[in-house]
């Protein structure tokens, strides 16, 4: 799964926790898929990708992730209704919704992706997912579009600058390389300033 230079900078960073704030169409979900595969290559891992809703999990990541594991012959069993993939090495990948915080209590996680993290209640991290990583010393990556300085993910991103085992990244849509500069300029003329900056 080839990554762009900026995606590779995030993927190659050795820190346990990473916070990535990037513009729309930057390639956050592609990076998430890459990181899921990277961590799932080890046997018996429990990889979780948490989205704001079940619908987002299904629409954004399920099909490309499933197709990737089928094409490389890593998939042993796929559960469509539960959004779970079991790999031939015993690792399991779970796509989950943050709609019900209590639904994930008690699980153990080897690795966590929190996609569109700014749209998820911070308690999903502090009360559920962070404790779930503790017994395996699991790592996590938060990927999200900007939501403003009042969000918990902004505080997490800011705090990551000076905290051991944490790294934070910020990129514009243009830096992702997936959207033409002309398209971005057209959007600048059509959107209000706050919407464009986001």
mmCIF file of C-alpha atoms in Angstrom, residues 44-50 82 84 92-97 100-114 123-138:
data_model
loop_
_atom_site.group_PDB
_atom_site.id
_atom_site.type_symbol
_atom_site.label_atom_id
_atom_site.label_comp_id
_atom_site.label_asym_id
_atom_site.label_seq_id
_atom_site.Cartn_x
_atom_site.Cartn_y
_atom_site.Cartn_z
ATOM 1 C CA UNK A 44 -3.444 -12.634 17.351
ATOM 2 C CA UNK A 45 -3.800 -8.865 17.383
ATOM 3 C CA UNK A 46 -7.078 -7.122 18.189
ATOM 4 C CA UNK A 47 -7.317 -4.061 15.960
ATOM 5 C CA UNK A 48 -10.195 -1.630 16.418
ATOM 6 C CA UNK A 49 -11.273 1.195 14.120
ATOM 7 C CA UNK A 50 -13.847 3.410 15.835
ATOM 8 C CA UNK A 82 -20.606 -7.337 12.581
ATOM 9 C CA UNK A 84 -15.281 -7.932 11.615
ATOM 10 C CA UNK A 92 -9.029 -9.704 14.198
ATOM 11 C CA UNK A 93 -10.092 -6.315 12.871
ATOM 12 C CA UNK A 94 -13.215 -4.714 14.285
ATOM 13 C CA UNK A 95 -14.939 -1.659 12.807
ATOM 14 C CA UNK A 96 -17.042 -0.090 15.525
ATOM 15 C CA UNK A 97 -19.329 2.849 16.152
ATOM 16 C CA UNK A 100 -22.870 3.667 22.284
ATOM 17 C CA UNK A 101 -19.815 4.226 24.451
ATOM 18 C CA UNK A 102 -20.643 1.330 26.767
ATOM 19 C CA UNK A 103 -20.674 -1.213 23.928
ATOM 20 C CA UNK A 104 -16.861 -1.295 23.867
ATOM 21 C CA UNK A 105 -16.278 -1.486 27.611
ATOM 22 C CA UNK A 106 -14.314 -4.548 28.674
ATOM 23 C CA UNK A 107 -12.552 -5.250 25.368
ATOM 24 C CA UNK A 108 -8.787 -5.495 25.035
ATOM 25 C CA UNK A 109 -7.145 -3.658 22.140
ATOM 26 C CA UNK A 110 -3.763 -4.134 20.492
ATOM 27 C CA UNK A 111 -4.211 -1.128 18.232
ATOM 28 C CA UNK A 112 -6.816 1.599 17.816
ATOM 29 C CA UNK A 113 -7.727 3.947 14.996
ATOM 30 C CA UNK A 114 -10.199 6.655 15.910
ATOM 31 C CA UNK A 123 -15.241 9.750 26.926
ATOM 32 C CA UNK A 124 -14.864 7.072 24.256
ATOM 33 C CA UNK A 125 -11.126 7.698 24.547
ATOM 34 C CA UNK A 126 -10.687 8.508 28.219
ATOM 35 C CA UNK A 127 -13.129 6.023 29.738
ATOM 36 C CA UNK A 128 -13.172 3.164 27.229
ATOM 37 C CA UNK A 129 -10.429 2.954 24.613
ATOM 38 C CA UNK A 130 -7.428 4.202 26.594
ATOM 39 C CA UNK A 131 -7.991 1.616 29.361
ATOM 40 C CA UNK A 132 -8.599 -1.066 26.685
ATOM 41 C CA UNK A 133 -5.067 -0.527 25.331
ATOM 42 C CA UNK A 134 -3.351 -0.824 28.717
ATOM 43 C CA UNK A 135 -2.981 -4.573 29.177
ATOM 44 C CA UNK A 136 -1.364 -5.038 25.747
ATOM 45 C CA UNK A 137 0.465 -1.695 25.794
ATOM 46 C CA UNK A 138 -1.402 -0.994 22.576
#
